[in-house]
Tab-separated table of C-alpha atoms in Angstrom:
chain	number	residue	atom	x	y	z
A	33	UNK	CA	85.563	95.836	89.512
A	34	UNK	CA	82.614	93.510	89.682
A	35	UNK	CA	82.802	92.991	93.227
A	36	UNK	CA	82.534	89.663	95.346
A	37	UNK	CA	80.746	87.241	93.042
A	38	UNK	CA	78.541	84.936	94.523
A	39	UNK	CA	76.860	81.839	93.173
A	40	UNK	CA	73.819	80.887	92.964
A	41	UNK	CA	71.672	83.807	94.665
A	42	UNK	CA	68.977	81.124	96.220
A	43	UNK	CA	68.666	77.622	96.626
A	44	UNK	CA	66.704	75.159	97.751
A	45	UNK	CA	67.556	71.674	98.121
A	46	UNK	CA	66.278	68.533	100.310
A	47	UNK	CA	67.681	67.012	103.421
A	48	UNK	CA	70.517	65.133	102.666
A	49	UNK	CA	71.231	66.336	99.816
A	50	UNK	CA	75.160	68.419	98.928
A	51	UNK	CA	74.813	71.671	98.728
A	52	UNK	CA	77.805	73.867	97.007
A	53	UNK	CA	78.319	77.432	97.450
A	54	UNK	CA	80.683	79.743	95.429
A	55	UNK	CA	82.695	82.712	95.492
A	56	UNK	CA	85.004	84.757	93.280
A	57	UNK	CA	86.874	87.482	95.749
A	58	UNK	CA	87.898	90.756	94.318
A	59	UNK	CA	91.273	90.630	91.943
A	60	UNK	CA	94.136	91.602	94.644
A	61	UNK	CA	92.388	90.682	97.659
A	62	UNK	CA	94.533	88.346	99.849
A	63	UNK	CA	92.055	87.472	102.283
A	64	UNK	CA	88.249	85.809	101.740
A	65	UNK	CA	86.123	84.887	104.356
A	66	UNK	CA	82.818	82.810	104.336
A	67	UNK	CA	79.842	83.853	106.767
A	68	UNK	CA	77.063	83.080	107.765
A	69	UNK	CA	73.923	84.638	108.645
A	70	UNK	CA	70.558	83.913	110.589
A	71	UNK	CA	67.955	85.780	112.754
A	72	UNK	CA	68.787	83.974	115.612
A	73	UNK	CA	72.640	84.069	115.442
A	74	UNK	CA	73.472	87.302	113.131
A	75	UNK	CA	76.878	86.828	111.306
A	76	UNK	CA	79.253	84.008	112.277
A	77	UNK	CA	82.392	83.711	110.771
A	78	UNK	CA	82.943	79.889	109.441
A	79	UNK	CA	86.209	80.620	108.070
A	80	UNK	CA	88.790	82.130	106.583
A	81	UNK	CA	91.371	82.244	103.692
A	82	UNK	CA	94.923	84.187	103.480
A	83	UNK	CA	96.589	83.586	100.065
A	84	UNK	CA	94.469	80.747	99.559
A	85	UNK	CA	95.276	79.226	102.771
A	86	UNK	CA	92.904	78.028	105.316
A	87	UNK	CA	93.883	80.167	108.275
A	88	UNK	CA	90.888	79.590	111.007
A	89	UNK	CA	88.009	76.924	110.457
A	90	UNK	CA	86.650	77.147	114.318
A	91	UNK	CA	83.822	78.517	112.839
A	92	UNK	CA	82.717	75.850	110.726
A	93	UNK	CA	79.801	74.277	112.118
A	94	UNK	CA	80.791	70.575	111.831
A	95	UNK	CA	82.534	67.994	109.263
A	96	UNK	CA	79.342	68.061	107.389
A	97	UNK	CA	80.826	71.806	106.034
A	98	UNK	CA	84.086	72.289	104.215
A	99	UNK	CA	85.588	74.795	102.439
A	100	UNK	CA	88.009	75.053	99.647
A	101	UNK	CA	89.886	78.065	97.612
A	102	UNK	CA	92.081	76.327	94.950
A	103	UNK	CA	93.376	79.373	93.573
A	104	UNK	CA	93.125	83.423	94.513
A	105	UNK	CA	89.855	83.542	92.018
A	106	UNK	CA	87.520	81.212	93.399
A	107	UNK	CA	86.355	79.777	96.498
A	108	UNK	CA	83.686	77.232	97.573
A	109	UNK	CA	81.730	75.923	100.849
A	110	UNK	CA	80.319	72.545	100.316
A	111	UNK	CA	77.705	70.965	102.677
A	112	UNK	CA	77.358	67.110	103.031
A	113	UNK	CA	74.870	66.185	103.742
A	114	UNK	CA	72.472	69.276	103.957
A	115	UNK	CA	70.002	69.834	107.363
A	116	UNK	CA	66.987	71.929	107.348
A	117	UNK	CA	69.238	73.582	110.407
A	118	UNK	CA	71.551	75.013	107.560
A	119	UNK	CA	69.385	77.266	106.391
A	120	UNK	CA	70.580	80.467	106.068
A	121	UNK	CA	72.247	83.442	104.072
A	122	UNK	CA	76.396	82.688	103.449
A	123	UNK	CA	78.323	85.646	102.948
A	124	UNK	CA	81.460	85.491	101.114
A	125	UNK	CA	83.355	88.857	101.700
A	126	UNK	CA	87.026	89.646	100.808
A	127	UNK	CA	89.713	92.410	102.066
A	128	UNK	CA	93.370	93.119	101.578
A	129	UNK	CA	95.999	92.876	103.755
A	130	UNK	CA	95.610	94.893	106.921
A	131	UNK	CA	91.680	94.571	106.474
A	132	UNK	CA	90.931	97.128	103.768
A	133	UNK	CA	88.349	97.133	101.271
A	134	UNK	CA	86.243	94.952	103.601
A	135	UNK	CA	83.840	94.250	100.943
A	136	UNK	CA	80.911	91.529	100.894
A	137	UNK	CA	79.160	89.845	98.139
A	138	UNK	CA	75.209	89.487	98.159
A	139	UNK	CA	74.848	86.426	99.728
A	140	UNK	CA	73.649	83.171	98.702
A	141	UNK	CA	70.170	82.437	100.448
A	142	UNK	CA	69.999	78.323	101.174
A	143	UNK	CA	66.733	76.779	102.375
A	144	UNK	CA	66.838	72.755	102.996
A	145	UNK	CA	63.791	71.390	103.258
B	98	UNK	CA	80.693	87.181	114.728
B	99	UNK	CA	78.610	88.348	117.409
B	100	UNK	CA	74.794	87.169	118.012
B	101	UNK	CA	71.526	89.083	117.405
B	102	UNK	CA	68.633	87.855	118.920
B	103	UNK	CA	65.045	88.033	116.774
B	104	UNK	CA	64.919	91.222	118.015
B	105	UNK	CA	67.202	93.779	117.307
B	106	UNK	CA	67.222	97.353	118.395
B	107	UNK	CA	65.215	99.632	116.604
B	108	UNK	CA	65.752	103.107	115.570
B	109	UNK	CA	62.916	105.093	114.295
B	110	UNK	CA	63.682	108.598	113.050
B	111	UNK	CA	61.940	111.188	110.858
B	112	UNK	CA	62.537	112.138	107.405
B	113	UNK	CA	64.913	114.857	107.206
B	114	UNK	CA	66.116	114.209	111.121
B	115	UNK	CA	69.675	113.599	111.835
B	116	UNK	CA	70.400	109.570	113.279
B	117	UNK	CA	72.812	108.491	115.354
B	118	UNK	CA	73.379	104.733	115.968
B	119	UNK	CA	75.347	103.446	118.432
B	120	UNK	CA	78.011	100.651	118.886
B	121	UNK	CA	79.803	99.220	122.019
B	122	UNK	CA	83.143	97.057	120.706
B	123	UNK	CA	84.764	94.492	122.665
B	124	UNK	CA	88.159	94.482	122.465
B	125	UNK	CA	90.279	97.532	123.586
B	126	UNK	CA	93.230	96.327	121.139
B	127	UNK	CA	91.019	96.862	118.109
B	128	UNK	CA	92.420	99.379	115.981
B	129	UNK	CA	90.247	99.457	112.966
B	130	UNK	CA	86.726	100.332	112.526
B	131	UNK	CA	84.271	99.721	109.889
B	132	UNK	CA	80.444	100.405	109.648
B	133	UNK	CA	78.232	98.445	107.406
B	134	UNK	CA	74.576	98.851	106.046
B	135	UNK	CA	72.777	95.879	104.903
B	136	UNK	CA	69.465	96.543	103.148
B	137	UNK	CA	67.024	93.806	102.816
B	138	UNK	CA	68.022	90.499	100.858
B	139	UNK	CA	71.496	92.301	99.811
B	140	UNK	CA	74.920	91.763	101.784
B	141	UNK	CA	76.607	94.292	104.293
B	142	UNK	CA	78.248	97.403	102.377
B	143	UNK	CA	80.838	99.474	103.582
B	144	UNK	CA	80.200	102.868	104.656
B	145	UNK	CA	82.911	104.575	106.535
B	146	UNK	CA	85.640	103.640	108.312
B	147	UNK	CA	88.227	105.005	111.143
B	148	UNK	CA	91.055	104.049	112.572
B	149	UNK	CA	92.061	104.179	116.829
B	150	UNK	CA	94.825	107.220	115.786
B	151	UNK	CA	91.458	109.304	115.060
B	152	UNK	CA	88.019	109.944	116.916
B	153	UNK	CA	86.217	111.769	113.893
B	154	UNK	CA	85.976	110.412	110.371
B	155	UNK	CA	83.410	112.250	107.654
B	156	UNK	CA	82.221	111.412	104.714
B	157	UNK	CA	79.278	112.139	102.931
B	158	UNK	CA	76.270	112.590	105.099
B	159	UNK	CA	77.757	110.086	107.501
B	160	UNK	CA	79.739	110.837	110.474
B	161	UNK	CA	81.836	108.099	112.284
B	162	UNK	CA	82.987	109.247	116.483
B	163	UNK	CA	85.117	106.788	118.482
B	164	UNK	CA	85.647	106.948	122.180
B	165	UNK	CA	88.300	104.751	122.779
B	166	UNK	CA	88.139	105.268	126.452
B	167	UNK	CA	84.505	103.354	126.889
B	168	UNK	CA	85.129	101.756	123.679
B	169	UNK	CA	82.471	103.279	122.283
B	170	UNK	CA	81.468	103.995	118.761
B	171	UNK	CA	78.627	106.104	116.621
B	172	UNK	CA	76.990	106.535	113.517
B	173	UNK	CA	75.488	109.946	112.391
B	174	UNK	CA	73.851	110.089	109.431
B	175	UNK	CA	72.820	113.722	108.708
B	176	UNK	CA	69.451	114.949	106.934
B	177	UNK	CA	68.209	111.075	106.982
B	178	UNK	CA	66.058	109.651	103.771
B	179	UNK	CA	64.113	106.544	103.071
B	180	UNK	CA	67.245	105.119	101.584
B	181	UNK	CA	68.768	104.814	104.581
B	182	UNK	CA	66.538	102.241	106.532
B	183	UNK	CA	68.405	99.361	107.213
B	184	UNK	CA	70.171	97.744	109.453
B	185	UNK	CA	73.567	99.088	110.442
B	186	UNK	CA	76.473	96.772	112.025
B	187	UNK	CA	79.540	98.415	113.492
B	188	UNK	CA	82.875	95.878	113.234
B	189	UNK	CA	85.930	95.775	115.078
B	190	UNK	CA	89.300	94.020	114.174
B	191	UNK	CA	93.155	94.203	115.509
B	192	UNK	CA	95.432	95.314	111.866
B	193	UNK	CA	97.754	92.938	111.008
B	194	UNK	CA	96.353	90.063	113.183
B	195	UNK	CA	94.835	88.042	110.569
B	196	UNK	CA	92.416	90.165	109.070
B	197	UNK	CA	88.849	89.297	111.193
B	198	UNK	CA	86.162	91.286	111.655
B	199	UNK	CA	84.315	91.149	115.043
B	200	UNK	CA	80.405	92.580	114.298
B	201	UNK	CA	78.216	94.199	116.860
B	202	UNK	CA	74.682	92.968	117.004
B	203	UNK	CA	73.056	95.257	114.266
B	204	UNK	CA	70.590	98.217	114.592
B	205	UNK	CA	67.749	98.387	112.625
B	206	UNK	CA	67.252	101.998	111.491
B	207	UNK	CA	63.497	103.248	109.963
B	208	UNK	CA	62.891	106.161	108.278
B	209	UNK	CA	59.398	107.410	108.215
B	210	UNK	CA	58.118	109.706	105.432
């Protein structure tokens, strides 16, 4: 198994601009999760995903972040519009039911300038 | 997720010294354990595991205690190498109750030579 995939591994973008971030969970995983990580804050959960289903979103910054999994392979967090304030590492990570195989991908590293 | 400040403990050991890294949870109805390493620009890995029916869990080199009593728990990492610098989160979550991981602030573990 390949892992948790994540797309793209850095980017940079201006102010204002959307930003989209994606995610392929491991095959059989029923549960994906997006985080996200700074110095100042460590890892926050946004949100998270059972069977596709959005389960919890109180994470989620504000309505200038959504997230989406259409299907059990693939997963995206979309921001709109972008603030240097966003930048930051988001972790997608996926597990099983009953929280095994914890497993996160490498991150996608956003800077907004 | 829990916050870490800029400035997270620090844990400087010697080559070839055992390490132990400690980890107080928060909720006394967490039942699942995990410990992560995260190495620089990568995402947290999975390193061991327990579960609250056990207070000793051993894998390879690493050595997971819990003390469910003061909710404590503690990393050993036996005969430690370079390799292992980086920073190590402990996570909590409840089975069965949706699947989220709670992380602990993060320790930063050095390895001189």
């Amino acid at each position: 198994d390949a892992g948790v995939i994540q797309s793209p591994r850095h980017e940079v973008t201006e102010m204002g601009q959307e930003v989209t971030l994606r995610c392929k969970p491991i095959s059989g995983h029923d549960y994906l999760f997006w985080y996200r990580q700074t110095m100042m804050r460590g890892l926050e959960l946004l949100i998270y995903f059972n069977n596709n289903v959005p389960i919890d979103d109180s994470g989620m910054p504000e309505d200038r972040f959504s997230a989406k999994m259409p299907n059990a392979s693939f997963s995206t967090l979309k921001i709109q519009p972008s603030e240097p304030r966003d930048s930051a590492v988001y972790f997608c990570a996926s597990s099983k039911q009953g929280g095994y195989g914890y497993t996160f991908g490498s991150g996608t590293r956003l800077t907004v300038v | 997720g829990e916050s870490v400040g800029l400035h997270l403990p620090t844990l400087s050991v010697q080559e070839g010294d055992n390490s132990i890294i400690n980890c107080a949870y928060s909720n006394s109805a967490s039942d699942y354990f995990i410990w992560y390493k995260q190495e620089s620009g990568k995402g947290p890995q999975f390193i061991i595991d327990i579960r609250s029916n056990m207070d000793k869990r051993q894998g390879q080199r690493v050595t997971v205690l819990l003390n469910k009593t003061v909710k404590h728990l503690s990393l050993q990492i036996a005969a430690t190498q370079p390799g292992d610098s980086a920073v190590y989160f402990c996570a909590e979550t409840v089975e069965n109750a949706g699947n989220m991981l709670t992380f602990g602030g993060g320790t930063r573990l050095m390895v001189k030579p």
